Amino acid sequence: MMVPVWLLVASAGAQAEPVLQGEDAYGSWQADKPGTVRLIRPQDLAKPGASRSVSNPARVTARGRMTPLVPEGFKVELLAEGLSDARVLRVAPNGDIFVAETGPGRIRALRLGEGGKLATNDVFASGLTRPFGIAFFPNGDNPQWIYVATASNVVRFPYRTGDLKASAKPDLVVANLAQASGHSTRDIVFTPDSKRMLVSVGSASNVGEGMGSPPGGIEAWSRTQALGASWGYEAGRAAVLSFDPEGKDRKLYATGIRNCVGLAIQPQTGLPWCSTNERDGLGDDLVPDYVTSVKEGAFYGWPWFYIGNNEDPRLSGARPDLKDKVTIPDVLVQPHSASLGMTFYQGTQFPSEYQGDAFAAEHGSWNRSKRTGYKVIRIRMKDGKPTGEYEDFVTGFVVNDSQVWGRPVGIAVAKDGALLISEDTGGTIWRVTH
């Protein structure tokens, strides 16, 4: 049995806050509050089957007058409401906010006015198939294109600073991005030199059901995926893919990532990071979701292993050759939290200790008897490297054991340094300031 451990660290408010470790770090929504710090380490993992796997979906209720909770010294305000399936947020260099309304197949453009209040709300583009990721290209103050990653392809729209409506139909950049069903979210970022386009593609399954097994080790698996060969329906999935900006030169950047929903580039290092949904079905406290830097050529274990060389018992003995090839992710998050969008804080509106930290949106669990997630977390960095700790930053979306009013998805830093958060059940966007 894991032994709970308590440590004391200095929080952003310069007060000593407990760091929850061991069993205490897992907890449930009832223990969530702004400022709570957690540290989940690979050695803290529960055993498969230590608790039974539970289907416990949340029932969404009307928000009413409820608002999120933020740490002392911060303020949260409703920025926009009435959106439909509001998911990824991206901020243009001029400050306009672009929102993917995934279900209706739209991209919206929001412009803020005085005091950070919403001034205009326009449909930039429509008729897309489950749009999710949005990226401006090239990097810098004068992008010429808006790229959108949909469930099956990547398209781009001509863009001039200040455009609130697309001026032309989209060009197809990448076709046949993924096949079959399963995870449909595709995020997209460009490397700092604007030479490579990275696209995340989630798995079509939980642990590769029906996937088959290619011959050879991970190297052969990678070659098979890179060539687009068909060996079951997971070819080219559970990975981060690399292209040039024209959609050519397709390569595998990293593999074995079950569902990298949120992609972001860390400004200090230029490395891509993933906010990842891990697998379900092994009990309340397995497997931790994670937020991690993504190294080129790395393999993160899915579906055969998790969090290092821990073998999934449902695939016992299937790939012993891969056991010592698994990269351990940087920051482990409460299991089944459904970690989605992420961003790095580079604004000046928050206190200086937030500079360079990451934020991630936790959509919330369905495969856990004690509900968790449904919040925004702050991932602590020191000299550009993660400490492994993360902090509950925005909570309050859960009403009771069975009901929630909001599920965070998108997260971005506004031009004025405020933190923007979308949630897709109520169709709202929130603005957090200090």
mmCIF file of C-alpha atoms in Angstrom, residues 174-395:
data_model
loop_
_atom_site.group_PDB
_atom_site.id
_atom_site.type_symbol
_atom_site.label_atom_id
_atom_site.label_comp_id
_atom_site.label_asym_id
_atom_site.label_seq_id
_atom_site.Cartn_x
_atom_site.Cartn_y
_atom_site.Cartn_z
ATOM 1 C CA VAL A 174 -2.824 17.271 -45.225
ATOM 2 C CA ALA A 175 -5.412 14.722 -46.342
ATOM 3 C CA ASN A 176 -6.383 11.442 -44.685
ATOM 4 C CA LEU A 177 -4.834 12.394 -41.384
ATOM 5 C CA ALA A 178 -6.456 9.500 -39.551
ATOM 6 C CA GLN A 179 -8.778 6.663 -40.352
ATOM 7 C CA ALA A 180 -11.641 4.945 -38.524
ATOM 8 C CA SER A 181 -13.200 6.192 -35.302
ATOM 9 C CA GLY A 182 -11.855 6.877 -31.837
ATOM 10 C CA HIS A 183 -10.219 10.063 -30.603
ATOM 11 C CA SER A 184 -10.921 12.854 -33.087
ATOM 12 C CA THR A 185 -9.016 15.772 -31.539
ATOM 13 C CA ARG A 186 -6.030 16.954 -33.594
ATOM 14 C CA ASP A 187 -3.907 19.799 -32.275
ATOM 15 C CA ILE A 188 -1.318 21.662 -34.322
ATOM 16 C CA VAL A 189 1.742 23.816 -33.631
ATOM 17 C CA PHE A 190 4.744 25.075 -35.603
ATOM 18 C CA THR A 191 8.317 24.795 -34.400
ATOM 19 C CA PRO A 192 9.932 28.125 -33.469
ATOM 20 C CA ASP A 193 11.772 28.337 -36.809
ATOM 21 C CA SER A 194 8.441 27.827 -38.667
ATOM 22 C CA LYS A 195 9.977 24.969 -40.662
ATOM 23 C CA ARG A 196 8.024 22.073 -39.186
ATOM 24 C CA MET A 197 4.348 21.539 -38.501
ATOM 25 C CA LEU A 198 3.539 19.147 -35.669
ATOM 26 C CA VAL A 199 0.142 17.474 -35.497
ATOM 27 C CA SER A 200 -1.130 15.249 -32.685
ATOM 28 C CA VAL A 201 -3.243 12.234 -33.617
ATOM 29 C CA GLY A 202 -4.895 10.190 -30.875
ATOM 30 C CA SER A 203 -5.458 6.449 -30.850
ATOM 31 C CA ALA A 204 -8.615 4.819 -32.140
ATOM 32 C CA SER A 205 -8.893 2.635 -29.051
ATOM 33 C CA ASN A 206 -8.144 2.195 -25.382
ATOM 34 C CA VAL A 207 -5.332 -0.387 -25.563
ATOM 35 C CA GLY A 208 -5.005 -1.087 -29.259
ATOM 36 C CA GLU A 209 -7.951 -3.464 -29.587
ATOM 37 C CA GLY A 210 -7.857 -4.975 -33.061
ATOM 38 C CA MET A 211 -4.564 -3.297 -33.811
ATOM 39 C CA GLY A 212 -2.564 -6.371 -34.693
ATOM 40 C CA SER A 213 1.191 -6.554 -34.175
ATOM 41 C CA PRO A 214 3.777 -5.540 -36.767
ATOM 42 C CA PRO A 215 6.986 -7.545 -36.987
ATOM 43 C CA GLY A 216 10.150 -6.255 -35.354
ATOM 44 C CA GLY A 217 10.630 -3.768 -32.531
ATOM 45 C CA ILE A 218 9.659 -0.143 -32.116
ATOM 46 C CA GLU A 219 11.918 0.843 -35.000
ATOM 47 C CA ALA A 220 9.926 -1.370 -37.376
ATOM 48 C CA TRP A 221 6.680 -0.088 -35.899
ATOM 49 C CA SER A 222 7.775 3.501 -36.495
ATOM 50 C CA ARG A 223 8.761 2.775 -40.096
ATOM 51 C CA THR A 224 5.438 1.074 -40.682
ATOM 52 C CA GLN A 225 3.535 4.063 -39.336
ATOM 53 C CA ALA A 226 5.670 6.576 -41.194
ATOM 54 C CA LEU A 227 5.011 4.840 -44.500
ATOM 55 C CA GLY A 228 1.294 4.838 -43.791
ATOM 56 C CA ALA A 229 1.078 1.067 -44.142
ATOM 57 C CA SER A 230 -2.006 -0.642 -42.789
ATOM 58 C CA TRP A 231 -1.488 -3.078 -39.922
ATOM 59 C CA GLY A 232 -4.809 -2.746 -38.186
ATOM 60 C CA TYR A 233 -6.540 0.550 -37.680
ATOM 61 C CA GLU A 234 -3.922 2.291 -35.520
ATOM 62 C CA ALA A 235 -1.427 3.070 -38.296
ATOM 63 C CA GLY A 236 -0.281 6.680 -37.994
ATOM 64 C CA ARG A 237 -2.128 7.198 -34.705
ATOM 65 C CA ALA A 238 -1.219 7.524 -31.005
ATOM 66 C CA ALA A 239 1.589 9.764 -32.199
ATOM 67 C CA VAL A 240 2.808 13.258 -32.931
ATOM 68 C CA LEU A 241 3.414 13.648 -36.656
ATOM 69 C CA SER A 242 5.750 16.086 -38.385
ATOM 70 C CA PHE A 243 5.273 17.790 -41.776
ATOM 71 C CA ASP A 244 6.689 20.785 -43.541
ATOM 72 C CA PRO A 245 4.291 23.773 -43.730
ATOM 73 C CA GLU A 246 3.022 22.569 -47.118
ATOM 74 C CA GLY A 247 2.014 19.208 -45.645
ATOM 75 C CA LYS A 248 4.923 17.328 -47.232
ATOM 76 C CA ASP A 249 7.806 15.359 -45.696
ATOM 77 C CA ARG A 250 5.574 13.379 -43.347
ATOM 78 C CA LYS A 251 7.456 11.807 -40.440
ATOM 79 C CA LEU A 252 6.816 10.417 -36.999
ATOM 80 C CA TYR A 253 8.007 12.837 -34.340
ATOM 81 C CA ALA A 254 7.074 10.681 -31.340
ATOM 82 C CA THR A 255 5.040 7.513 -30.785
ATOM 83 C CA GLY A 256 3.240 5.558 -28.091
ATOM 84 C CA ILE A 257 1.269 8.581 -26.838
ATOM 85 C CA ARG A 258 -2.310 7.375 -26.510
ATOM 86 C CA ASN A 259 -3.989 10.730 -27.042
ATOM 87 C CA CYS A 260 -1.947 13.926 -27.090
ATOM 88 C CA VAL A 261 -4.905 16.304 -27.062
ATOM 89 C CA GLY A 262 -3.089 19.565 -26.355
ATOM 90 C CA LEU A 263 0.149 20.588 -28.072
ATOM 91 C CA ALA A 264 2.233 23.604 -27.062
ATOM 92 C CA ILE A 265 5.772 24.838 -27.669
ATOM 93 C CA GLN A 266 7.765 25.715 -24.563
ATOM 94 C CA PRO A 267 9.251 29.162 -25.232
ATOM 95 C CA GLN A 268 12.423 28.606 -23.171
ATOM 96 C CA THR A 269 13.463 25.401 -24.941
ATOM 97 C CA GLY A 270 11.528 25.296 -28.217
ATOM 98 C CA LEU A 271 10.412 21.758 -27.312
ATOM 99 C CA PRO A 272 6.869 20.586 -27.997
ATOM 100 C CA TRP A 273 4.791 19.493 -25.028
ATOM 101 C CA CYS A 274 1.735 17.228 -24.909
ATOM 102 C CA SER A 275 -1.241 17.160 -22.578
ATOM 103 C CA THR A 276 -2.220 13.507 -22.729
ATOM 104 C CA ASN A 277 -5.162 11.187 -22.028
ATOM 105 C CA GLU A 278 -3.877 7.831 -20.858
ATOM 106 C CA ARG A 279 -5.809 4.528 -20.943
ATOM 107 C CA ASP A 280 -8.821 3.460 -18.915
ATOM 108 C CA GLY A 281 -10.087 0.224 -17.398
ATOM 109 C CA LEU A 282 -7.380 -0.552 -14.804
ATOM 110 C CA GLY A 283 -9.071 0.960 -11.758
ATOM 111 C CA ASP A 284 -9.577 4.342 -10.118
ATOM 112 C CA ASP A 285 -5.898 5.198 -9.777
ATOM 113 C CA LEU A 286 -4.495 3.864 -13.055
ATOM 114 C CA VAL A 287 -3.234 5.108 -15.384
ATOM 115 C CA PRO A 288 -2.178 8.707 -14.592
ATOM 116 C CA ASP A 289 -2.720 11.182 -17.383
ATOM 117 C CA TYR A 290 0.319 13.317 -18.031
ATOM 118 C CA VAL A 291 1.753 16.569 -19.340
ATOM 119 C CA THR A 292 5.212 16.150 -20.825
ATOM 120 C CA SER A 293 7.884 17.483 -23.084
ATOM 121 C CA VAL A 294 8.035 15.400 -26.251
ATOM 122 C CA LYS A 295 11.420 14.333 -27.495
ATOM 123 C CA GLU A 296 11.879 13.541 -31.166
ATOM 124 C CA GLY A 297 12.078 9.803 -31.736
ATOM 125 C CA ALA A 298 10.810 8.981 -28.247
ATOM 126 C CA PHE A 299 8.354 6.165 -27.514
ATOM 127 C CA TYR A 300 5.963 6.666 -24.570
ATOM 128 C CA GLY A 301 4.727 3.103 -24.166
ATOM 129 C CA TRP A 302 1.172 2.880 -25.424
ATOM 130 C CA PRO A 303 -0.419 0.385 -25.695
ATOM 131 C CA TRP A 304 1.977 -2.192 -24.210
ATOM 132 C CA PHE A 305 3.463 -0.183 -21.335
ATOM 133 C CA TYR A 306 2.634 2.891 -19.253
ATOM 134 C CA ILE A 307 4.709 5.380 -17.246
ATOM 135 C CA GLY A 308 7.952 3.576 -18.017
ATOM 136 C CA ASN A 309 8.203 -0.177 -18.111
ATOM 137 C CA ASN A 310 4.895 -0.920 -16.348
ATOM 138 C CA GLU A 311 3.234 -3.516 -18.549
ATOM 139 C CA ASP A 312 -0.470 -3.353 -19.267
ATOM 140 C CA PRO A 313 -1.792 -6.710 -18.011
ATOM 141 C CA ARG A 314 -4.232 -6.877 -20.926
ATOM 142 C CA LEU A 315 -1.225 -7.135 -23.262
ATOM 143 C CA SER A 316 1.023 -9.186 -21.007
ATOM 144 C CA GLY A 317 4.031 -10.641 -22.792
ATOM 145 C CA ALA A 318 3.109 -9.145 -26.165
ATOM 146 C CA ARG A 319 6.153 -6.872 -26.654
ATOM 147 C CA PRO A 320 8.976 -7.579 -24.205
ATOM 148 C CA ASP A 321 11.395 -6.005 -26.707
ATOM 149 C CA LEU A 322 9.918 -2.575 -25.952
ATOM 150 C CA LYS A 323 10.178 -2.677 -22.164
ATOM 151 C CA ASP A 324 13.389 -0.686 -21.902
ATOM 152 C CA LYS A 325 12.589 1.750 -24.710
ATOM 153 C CA VAL A 326 9.819 3.678 -22.941
ATOM 154 C CA THR A 327 10.280 7.375 -22.115
ATOM 155 C CA ILE A 328 8.781 8.369 -18.750
ATOM 156 C CA PRO A 329 6.640 11.543 -18.988
ATOM 157 C CA ASP A 330 7.552 14.633 -16.995
ATOM 158 C CA VAL A 331 4.444 15.420 -14.930
ATOM 159 C CA LEU A 332 1.898 12.808 -13.868
ATOM 160 C CA VAL A 333 -1.686 13.967 -13.334
ATOM 161 C CA GLN A 334 -4.532 12.346 -11.407
ATOM 162 C CA PRO A 335 -5.756 9.310 -13.382
ATOM 163 C CA HIS A 336 -8.726 9.769 -15.711
ATOM 164 C CA SER A 337 -8.578 13.580 -15.442
ATOM 165 C CA ALA A 338 -8.759 13.838 -19.267
ATOM 166 C CA SER A 339 -6.010 16.421 -19.686
ATOM 167 C CA LEU A 340 -6.798 18.548 -22.756
ATOM 168 C CA GLY A 341 -5.563 21.997 -23.815
ATOM 169 C CA MET A 342 -2.330 23.482 -22.493
ATOM 170 C CA THR A 343 -0.272 26.642 -22.763
ATOM 171 C CA PHE A 344 2.828 28.293 -21.293
ATOM 172 C CA TYR A 345 2.527 31.559 -19.430
ATOM 173 C CA GLN A 346 4.593 34.358 -20.958
ATOM 174 C CA GLY A 347 2.497 37.352 -19.930
ATOM 175 C CA THR A 348 3.287 39.982 -17.345
ATOM 176 C CA GLN A 349 -0.164 40.279 -15.784
ATOM 177 C CA PHE A 350 0.427 37.427 -13.299
ATOM 178 C CA PRO A 351 3.108 37.571 -10.593
ATOM 179 C CA SER A 352 6.661 36.914 -11.770
ATOM 180 C CA GLU A 353 6.789 33.416 -10.265
ATOM 181 C CA TYR A 354 4.244 32.280 -12.882
ATOM 182 C CA GLN A 355 6.540 33.211 -15.758
ATOM 183 C CA GLY A 356 7.315 30.119 -17.818
ATOM 184 C CA ASP A 357 4.904 27.844 -15.938
ATOM 185 C CA ALA A 358 2.434 25.748 -17.904
ATOM 186 C CA PHE A 359 -1.323 25.534 -17.516
ATOM 187 C CA ALA A 360 -3.480 22.598 -18.579
ATOM 188 C CA ALA A 361 -7.244 22.089 -18.735
ATOM 189 C CA GLU A 362 -8.602 18.926 -17.117
ATOM 190 C CA HIS A 363 -11.887 17.964 -18.808
ATOM 191 C CA GLY A 364 -12.858 15.521 -16.065
ATOM 192 C CA SER A 365 -13.207 11.807 -15.390
ATOM 193 C CA TRP A 366 -15.812 9.234 -16.339
ATOM 194 C CA ASN A 367 -13.837 6.076 -15.395
ATOM 195 C CA ARG A 368 -13.433 6.824 -11.687
ATOM 196 C CA SER A 369 -15.701 6.186 -8.704
ATOM 197 C CA LYS A 370 -14.440 9.394 -7.083
ATOM 198 C CA ARG A 371 -14.745 12.086 -9.729
ATOM 199 C CA THR A 372 -11.593 14.028 -10.562
ATOM 200 C CA GLY A 373 -10.441 16.600 -13.090
ATOM 201 C CA TYR A 374 -12.897 19.374 -14.009
ATOM 202 C CA LYS A 375 -10.322 22.062 -13.305
ATOM 203 C CA VAL A 376 -7.310 23.964 -14.623
ATOM 204 C CA ILE A 377 -3.920 23.085 -13.219
ATOM 205 C CA ARG A 378 -0.668 25.036 -13.018
ATOM 206 C CA ILE A 379 2.454 23.001 -13.780
ATOM 207 C CA ARG A 380 5.420 24.382 -11.909
ATOM 208 C CA MET A 381 8.714 24.990 -13.658
ATOM 209 C CA LYS A 382 12.143 25.847 -12.326
ATOM 210 C CA ASP A 383 14.702 27.172 -14.798
ATOM 211 C CA GLY A 384 12.541 25.859 -17.629
ATOM 212 C CA LYS A 385 12.305 22.346 -16.231
ATOM 213 C CA PRO A 386 9.256 20.800 -14.557
ATOM 214 C CA THR A 387 9.485 20.089 -10.846
ATOM 215 C CA GLY A 388 6.896 17.311 -11.197
ATOM 216 C CA GLU A 389 4.453 19.222 -9.010
ATOM 217 C CA TYR A 390 1.213 20.740 -10.178
ATOM 218 C CA GLU A 391 -1.275 23.004 -8.497
ATOM 219 C CA ASP A 392 -5.045 23.209 -8.640
ATOM 220 C CA PHE A 393 -5.481 26.681 -10.130
ATOM 221 C CA VAL A 394 -9.116 27.020 -11.253
ATOM 222 C CA THR A 395 -11.732 24.739 -9.676
#
